[in-house]
Amino acid sequence: MRPILLSAFLLTSLTCISQTKNFTRVFQLSLVPAISTNGMHSEGYANYFSLNLTSGVSFENYLIEVGTFSNLNVSNTRGLQFAGIANVTGGNAFSRMLPKEIDRKKREGFEANSSGAQFSGIANVVLNNVYGWQATGGVNIAKGALHGFQLAGVSNTVYRWTFGLQLAGLYNVSRESMDGVQISSLFNVTEGGLFGVQAAAFNRAGFMNGINSFDSDDPTGVQFGIINLAKDMDGYQFGLINIAGPMKGTQIGLINIYGHGKDPQTKNGTAIGLINVGAAGYFATYASDVFPVNFEIASGTLKNGRIATEAYGKFVQNGLIYSNSSWLSNRENWALGYGLKKFYFNRTLAPGYNHFRFLAFGVDFLHINHLRRKITKELSLLTRPTIMAGSRFHPKNKRYFFFAAAAYNLYSSKSGRAIEAVLEKPSGEAFRHWPGFSAGLLIQ
């Protein structure tokens, strides 16, 4: 019976918390919350130094607090806190109060903040804001804002905004905004603005501002991950899959999915990847000095479609290329490749002549295969910097362009096999270079 009565007595003492500070003590020693040098109502005392042999409760702590199991402060925590299990700031702050009393207390400006550093084995919890550090093997929670640093073995969660660093084993959340760095293994999330860096397998941000936004003074957001998501993106996404709503920044990945921006006098962004979903593209077929048959499917973005004062329409295009020699000759060479090009189309108010001709600069990368239906495993890379010029056949044919291009071929190979070109003799040298050309049809 005695253990039961003692437990009930301890629980009662934890809930019967005085709502105002009554005394200040230099040092407090506690066995359990109700048995301490501050008596049965230790929640009414503020201490400079506290040593809790198991757990302790104080109104505030100013310098150092150490608890074998846990530390709980009803109001603010300052200085250093060490706990084997948990540190809680603002615990029982509204105990036994009616909703109207709680609202009145909040309107009067009550906050339970942590200013300093908290270290624990499992959890650090702060009712309002954190100004400083939180480090734990489990979870850190700030129900207000974070101005500082969180380190957790499992997760960090900030209910409002963060100015600083969140580093966690699994995930980080800063709900209203993130102005700093989030790093975790699983995911990072902010529902508001990202003004810093997210690095995880999955990253999500509400919006990122940058040089193509109206408000370009904010720090540019950057996401590194397997999957990156931003509802409104004017920053940088580096990942296998990048997803953005209105995209005014830069996406670099295997798959980029994006939408056009809508704000007037702002530019669209740049998507660089193998598959780009959301904007303009083209199909091209042409002959070159290396391969008589080439097919290219491209996708990309129109960067300045909402800025009518610029003299040229600017497109950035990513091309997937298939080339073959065997169809029209006895050669067995074929290639798979990728091309990145920037197009400049003319602009005019003359009917039918807007985007009538273009000039493009870029580079193609082709992996040369020397046997039919078999991929060469050794290095066999043909790099072709290219300058293209094209024009429509007729003002009424708005989609069909003929073009010609001048290129320079740089071939690096460890296969020991030769490739043939119109302007170059066959050779098995490890590195060769020569001028080249191409001409064909482009359908936009």
XYZ file of C-alpha atoms in Angstrom:
444
model
C 0.000 0.000 0.000
C 2.817 2.399 0.825
C 4.323 2.340 -2.698
C 0.879 3.066 -4.164
C 0.283 5.985 -1.807
C 3.756 7.355 -2.508
C 3.170 7.185 -6.271
C -0.173 8.966 -5.942
C 1.452 11.619 -3.773
C 4.205 12.217 -6.363
C 1.733 12.504 -9.250
C -0.354 14.984 -7.282
C 2.710 17.094 -6.514
C 3.567 17.253 -10.243
C 0.151 18.568 -11.233
C -0.322 21.044 -8.403
C 2.046 23.603 -9.918
C 2.243 27.140 -8.676
C 1.751 29.562 -11.570
C 4.098 32.268 -10.309
C 7.634 32.248 -9.048
C 7.829 32.686 -5.284
C 11.469 32.191 -4.334
C 14.974 32.088 -5.820
C 17.609 29.684 -4.564
C 21.281 29.349 -5.433
C 21.279 25.538 -5.141
C 18.630 22.848 -5.134
C 19.026 19.132 -4.449
C 16.160 16.791 -5.285
C 15.577 13.087 -4.752
C 12.169 13.110 -6.476
C 9.978 16.141 -7.352
C 8.270 16.267 -3.970
C 11.373 15.524 -1.890
C 13.965 18.273 -2.315
C 15.710 21.082 -0.496
C 12.952 23.367 -1.813
C 10.311 21.307 -0.058
C 7.196 19.697 -1.457
C 6.402 22.623 -3.789
C 9.689 22.950 -5.634
C 7.787 24.161 -8.706
C 7.543 27.534 -6.981
C 11.343 28.081 -6.907
C 13.848 29.380 -9.409
C 17.346 27.951 -9.012
C 20.800 28.824 -10.249
C 22.102 25.264 -9.757
C 19.995 22.098 -9.553
C 21.000 18.484 -8.961
C 18.184 15.978 -9.334
C 19.180 12.513 -8.226
C 16.225 11.052 -10.137
C 13.872 13.774 -11.424
C 13.274 17.360 -10.467
C 10.742 20.156 -10.933
C 11.526 23.866 -10.777
C 9.866 27.079 -11.824
C 13.011 28.201 -13.667
C 16.667 27.323 -13.804
C 19.354 29.916 -14.523
C 22.756 28.233 -14.872
C 23.105 24.431 -14.622
C 20.604 21.638 -14.035
C 21.495 17.950 -13.937
C 19.001 15.111 -13.639
C 19.654 11.387 -13.693
C 16.233 10.793 -15.276
C 14.551 14.114 -16.101
C 14.346 17.848 -15.515
C 11.139 19.866 -15.718
C 10.890 23.654 -15.588
C 7.469 25.283 -15.508
C 8.722 28.511 -17.061
C 12.043 29.353 -18.731
C 15.261 27.370 -18.822
C 18.589 29.126 -19.105
C 22.135 27.856 -19.177
C 22.825 24.105 -19.331
C 20.514 21.131 -18.802
C 21.644 17.509 -18.655
C 19.218 14.599 -18.304
C 19.490 10.865 -18.740
C 16.017 10.688 -20.254
C 14.309 14.049 -20.857
C 14.418 17.805 -20.379
C 11.078 19.615 -20.438
C 10.689 23.393 -20.502
C 7.150 24.672 -19.978
C 5.831 21.427 -18.532
C 2.625 21.909 -16.503
C 2.649 25.616 -17.349
C -1.141 25.554 -17.784
C -1.914 22.834 -15.269
C -5.395 22.949 -13.729
C -6.311 26.104 -15.670
C -9.529 26.669 -17.583
C -9.326 27.423 -21.336
C -10.195 31.075 -20.715
C -7.412 31.323 -18.159
C -4.949 29.734 -20.564
C -5.917 32.169 -23.338
C -5.580 35.130 -20.986
C -2.163 33.962 -19.847
C -0.974 33.631 -23.435
C -2.343 37.061 -24.336
C -0.442 38.497 -21.413
C 2.740 37.288 -23.128
C 3.617 34.155 -21.197
C 6.290 32.035 -22.883
C 8.393 29.137 -21.691
C 11.668 29.405 -23.613
C 15.002 27.660 -23.482
C 18.085 29.864 -23.709
C 21.256 27.813 -23.621
C 21.822 24.108 -24.233
C 19.839 20.964 -23.466
C 21.376 17.484 -23.512
C 19.373 14.313 -22.942
C 19.226 10.636 -23.719
C 15.731 10.496 -25.225
C 13.958 13.861 -25.519
C 14.172 17.627 -25.188
C 10.819 19.433 -25.237
C 10.286 23.206 -25.098
C 6.830 24.766 -24.941
C 7.843 27.838 -26.935
C 11.146 29.020 -28.402
C 14.663 27.620 -28.331
C 17.598 30.009 -28.336
C 20.659 27.787 -28.386
C 21.226 24.029 -28.594
C 19.211 20.865 -28.233
C 21.043 17.529 -28.433
C 19.537 14.110 -27.778
C 19.641 10.497 -28.803
C 15.900 10.592 -29.487
C 13.742 13.607 -30.386
C 13.967 17.378 -30.023
C 10.739 19.392 -30.039
C 10.340 23.163 -30.054
C 6.682 24.194 -30.141
C 7.723 27.721 -31.056
C 10.737 28.836 -33.087
C 14.350 27.698 -33.175
C 17.248 30.112 -33.192
C 20.192 27.764 -32.976
C 21.001 24.096 -33.420
C 19.217 20.770 -33.012
C 21.013 17.412 -33.061
C 18.952 14.223 -32.677
C 19.372 10.538 -33.204
C 15.773 10.252 -34.449
C 14.096 13.573 -35.256
C 13.890 17.332 -34.797
C 10.565 19.176 -34.932
C 9.997 22.943 -34.859
C 6.386 24.097 -34.929
C 7.200 27.571 -36.248
C 10.331 28.841 -38.012
C 13.995 27.904 -37.798
C 17.084 30.066 -38.012
C 19.949 27.626 -37.739
C 20.741 23.937 -38.185
C 18.721 20.730 -37.811
C 20.698 17.469 -37.955
C 18.823 14.197 -37.380
C 19.184 10.496 -37.951
C 15.710 10.123 -39.530
C 13.865 13.383 -40.181
C 13.604 17.136 -39.613
C 10.486 19.331 -39.636
C 10.333 23.134 -39.474
C 6.737 23.898 -40.217
C 6.510 27.607 -41.057
C 9.927 28.187 -42.664
C 13.534 27.031 -42.722
C 16.306 29.617 -42.783
C 19.393 27.453 -42.445
C 20.297 23.794 -42.977
C 18.356 20.540 -42.570
C 20.259 17.246 -42.870
C 18.789 13.791 -42.249
C 18.704 10.314 -43.750
C 14.959 10.036 -44.441
C 13.212 13.376 -45.008
C 13.237 17.124 -44.377
C 10.051 19.191 -44.473
C 9.056 22.831 -44.284
C 5.587 23.970 -45.270
C 6.795 27.530 -45.784
C 9.878 29.030 -47.348
C 13.257 27.339 -47.646
C 16.066 29.865 -47.361
C 18.966 27.480 -47.047
C 19.739 23.808 -47.669
C 17.852 20.530 -47.328
C 19.726 17.237 -47.708
C 17.913 13.904 -47.288
C 16.387 11.075 -49.289
C 13.168 13.128 -49.544
C 12.953 16.926 -49.242
C 9.849 19.090 -49.329
C 9.507 22.864 -49.209
C 6.613 25.240 -49.661
C 8.543 27.755 -51.740
C 12.057 28.938 -52.534
C 12.917 32.453 -53.685
C 15.812 33.346 -55.974
C 17.096 35.555 -58.767
C 14.031 35.000 -60.985
C 11.517 35.887 -58.261
C 10.103 39.291 -57.485
C 11.749 39.215 -54.080
C 15.331 38.220 -54.879
C 16.965 39.465 -51.664
C 16.213 36.270 -49.731
C 18.843 33.507 -49.589
C 18.400 30.955 -52.361
C 17.117 27.525 -51.352
C 18.899 24.299 -52.337
C 17.666 20.696 -52.120
C 19.861 17.575 -52.368
C 18.029 14.240 -52.355
C 16.600 11.258 -54.148
C 13.226 13.044 -54.420
C 12.899 16.825 -54.085
C 9.563 18.646 -53.988
C 8.759 22.353 -53.903
C 5.375 23.938 -54.581
C 6.964 27.143 -55.922
C 10.642 26.743 -56.778
C 13.190 29.445 -57.541
C 16.281 27.778 -56.190
C 18.210 24.599 -56.964
C 17.104 20.961 -56.889
C 19.675 18.172 -57.267
C 18.182 14.682 -57.208
C 17.041 11.624 -59.086
C 13.496 13.010 -59.223
C 12.804 16.747 -58.910
C 9.235 18.042 -58.716
C 8.213 21.693 -58.691
C 5.063 23.715 -59.230
C 5.878 27.005 -60.921
C 9.603 26.480 -61.589
C 11.847 29.528 -61.857
C 15.067 27.960 -60.564
C 17.286 25.093 -61.709
C 16.555 21.375 -61.618
C 19.353 18.851 -62.229
C 18.311 15.216 -62.089
C 17.306 12.064 -63.881
C 13.621 13.072 -64.017
C 12.424 16.676 -63.700
C 8.714 17.498 -63.390
C 7.699 21.151 -63.326
C 5.168 23.810 -64.251
C 5.501 27.208 -65.863
C 5.612 30.256 -63.657
C 2.703 32.706 -63.817
C 4.044 35.938 -62.305
C 4.435 38.597 -65.038
C 7.942 39.817 -65.878
C 9.580 36.783 -64.253
C 11.622 34.088 -65.980
C 11.108 30.362 -66.014
C 13.881 28.141 -64.759
C 16.177 25.554 -66.283
C 15.652 21.791 -66.199
C 18.665 19.587 -66.926
C 17.953 15.874 -67.039
C 17.179 12.843 -69.164
C 13.386 13.124 -68.801
C 11.789 16.560 -68.377
C 8.028 16.846 -68.060
C 6.181 20.132 -68.201
C 7.233 22.361 -71.085
C 8.400 22.759 -74.684
C 10.356 20.225 -76.717
C 11.103 19.015 -80.222
C 11.850 16.006 -82.418
C 14.766 16.109 -84.861
C 16.133 13.776 -87.489
C 19.404 14.546 -89.219
C 22.598 13.251 -90.787
C 26.070 14.020 -89.445
C 29.655 13.431 -90.495
C 29.803 10.434 -88.095
C 26.334 8.869 -88.401
C 24.079 9.068 -91.466
C 20.966 8.466 -89.336
C 20.244 10.346 -86.085
C 17.055 10.785 -84.065
C 16.684 13.221 -81.166
C 13.791 13.810 -78.779
C 14.203 16.898 -76.599
C 12.359 18.525 -73.708
C 13.047 21.670 -71.764
C 11.844 25.137 -70.807
C 11.040 28.467 -72.429
C 12.865 30.800 -70.085
C 11.604 34.289 -70.953
C 8.136 33.796 -72.385
C 6.584 36.367 -69.991
C 9.158 39.108 -70.727
C 8.049 40.769 -73.958
C 10.871 43.344 -74.049
C 13.651 40.824 -74.729
C 14.795 40.489 -78.334
C 15.003 36.683 -78.404
C 12.947 33.774 -77.144
C 15.292 31.587 -75.088
C 14.828 27.836 -74.770
C 16.963 25.308 -72.850
C 16.544 21.807 -74.293
C 17.672 18.339 -73.211
C 17.966 15.825 -76.042
C 17.978 12.019 -75.989
C 19.862 10.841 -79.086
C 19.957 7.587 -81.034
C 22.443 7.306 -83.914
C 23.112 4.467 -86.359
C 25.496 3.738 -89.237
C 24.432 0.236 -90.238
C 21.115 1.247 -91.809
C 22.766 3.045 -94.753
C 26.241 1.457 -94.834
C 28.196 -1.631 -93.902
C 29.473 -0.046 -90.702
C 28.205 -1.494 -87.442
C 28.671 1.566 -85.222
C 25.663 2.928 -83.331
C 25.314 5.301 -80.372
C 23.141 6.465 -77.522
C 23.591 9.983 -76.258
C 22.464 13.130 -74.506
C 22.574 16.716 -75.722
C 22.143 20.021 -73.905
C 21.459 23.103 -76.024
C 20.287 26.691 -75.637
C 18.139 28.087 -78.463
C 17.653 31.748 -79.389
C 14.528 32.316 -81.528
C 13.858 35.668 -83.185
C 10.983 37.788 -81.944
C 8.901 40.043 -84.143
C 5.381 41.428 -84.434
C 5.242 40.614 -88.133
C 2.477 38.031 -88.701
C 3.888 34.523 -89.179
C 7.518 35.499 -88.623
C 7.770 35.335 -84.837
C 10.132 32.465 -83.916
C 10.770 32.048 -87.635
C 14.504 31.258 -87.261
C 16.884 30.255 -84.506
C 20.501 30.020 -83.449
C 21.569 27.384 -80.911
C 24.692 26.512 -78.939
C 25.321 23.291 -77.065
C 27.118 20.008 -76.722
C 26.236 16.373 -77.466
C 27.671 13.342 -75.655
C 27.481 10.020 -77.527
C 28.531 6.599 -76.304
C 29.767 4.776 -79.400
C 28.977 1.052 -79.670
C 30.961 -0.965 -82.206
C 28.835 -4.114 -82.618
C 25.194 -4.358 -83.594
C 22.801 -4.872 -80.671
C 25.671 -4.892 -78.177
C 26.797 -2.096 -75.906
C 30.522 -1.435 -75.706
C 31.541 -1.602 -72.060
C 34.837 0.259 -72.408
C 35.129 4.038 -72.583
C 33.964 5.111 -76.045
C 32.803 8.714 -75.713
C 32.274 11.185 -78.557
C 31.826 14.793 -77.393
C 30.499 17.280 -79.980
C 30.324 21.016 -79.154
C 27.852 22.353 -81.700
C 26.578 25.603 -83.247
C 23.218 25.300 -85.038
C 21.222 27.630 -87.272
C 17.719 26.914 -88.506
C 14.664 28.397 -90.175
C 11.073 27.454 -90.918
C 10.200 26.464 -94.488
C 7.326 28.930 -94.709
C 5.542 31.369 -92.353
C 2.459 29.121 -92.336
C 4.457 26.029 -91.349
C 4.971 26.960 -87.711
C 6.404 23.645 -86.494
C 8.886 22.536 -89.160
C 12.449 23.834 -89.342
C 15.414 22.841 -91.449
C 18.811 23.361 -89.866
C 22.535 22.986 -90.366
C 25.204 22.739 -87.693
C 28.953 22.999 -87.367
C 30.558 20.771 -84.736
C 33.921 19.684 -83.429
C 34.418 16.023 -82.520
C 36.431 14.912 -79.494
C 36.641 11.118 -79.279
C 38.049 9.312 -76.228
C 38.215 5.511 -76.348
C 39.711 2.545 -74.552
C 38.030 0.006 -76.815
C 40.810 0.015 -79.427
C 38.165 0.164 -82.169
C 37.947 2.774 -84.897
C 35.014 4.915 -85.925
C 34.581 6.322 -89.416
C 33.715 9.916 -90.258
C 33.429 11.928 -93.431
C 36.249 14.295 -92.493
C 38.432 11.792 -90.603
C 40.168 8.538 -91.523
C 39.476 5.444 -89.392
C 41.873 5.076 -86.476
C 42.034 3.117 -83.229
C 43.880 5.844 -81.314
C 42.794 6.487 -77.743
C 42.039 10.167 -78.418
C 41.223 11.938 -81.654
C 39.615 15.217 -82.696
C 38.362 16.649 -85.987
C 35.751 19.113 -87.348
C 32.268 17.888 -88.112
C 28.801 18.900 -89.335
C 25.146 17.892 -89.375
C 21.958 18.894 -91.187
C 18.351 17.848 -90.947
C 14.762 18.521 -89.909
C 13.455 19.775 -86.550
C 9.794 19.560 -85.567
C 8.791 21.740 -82.599
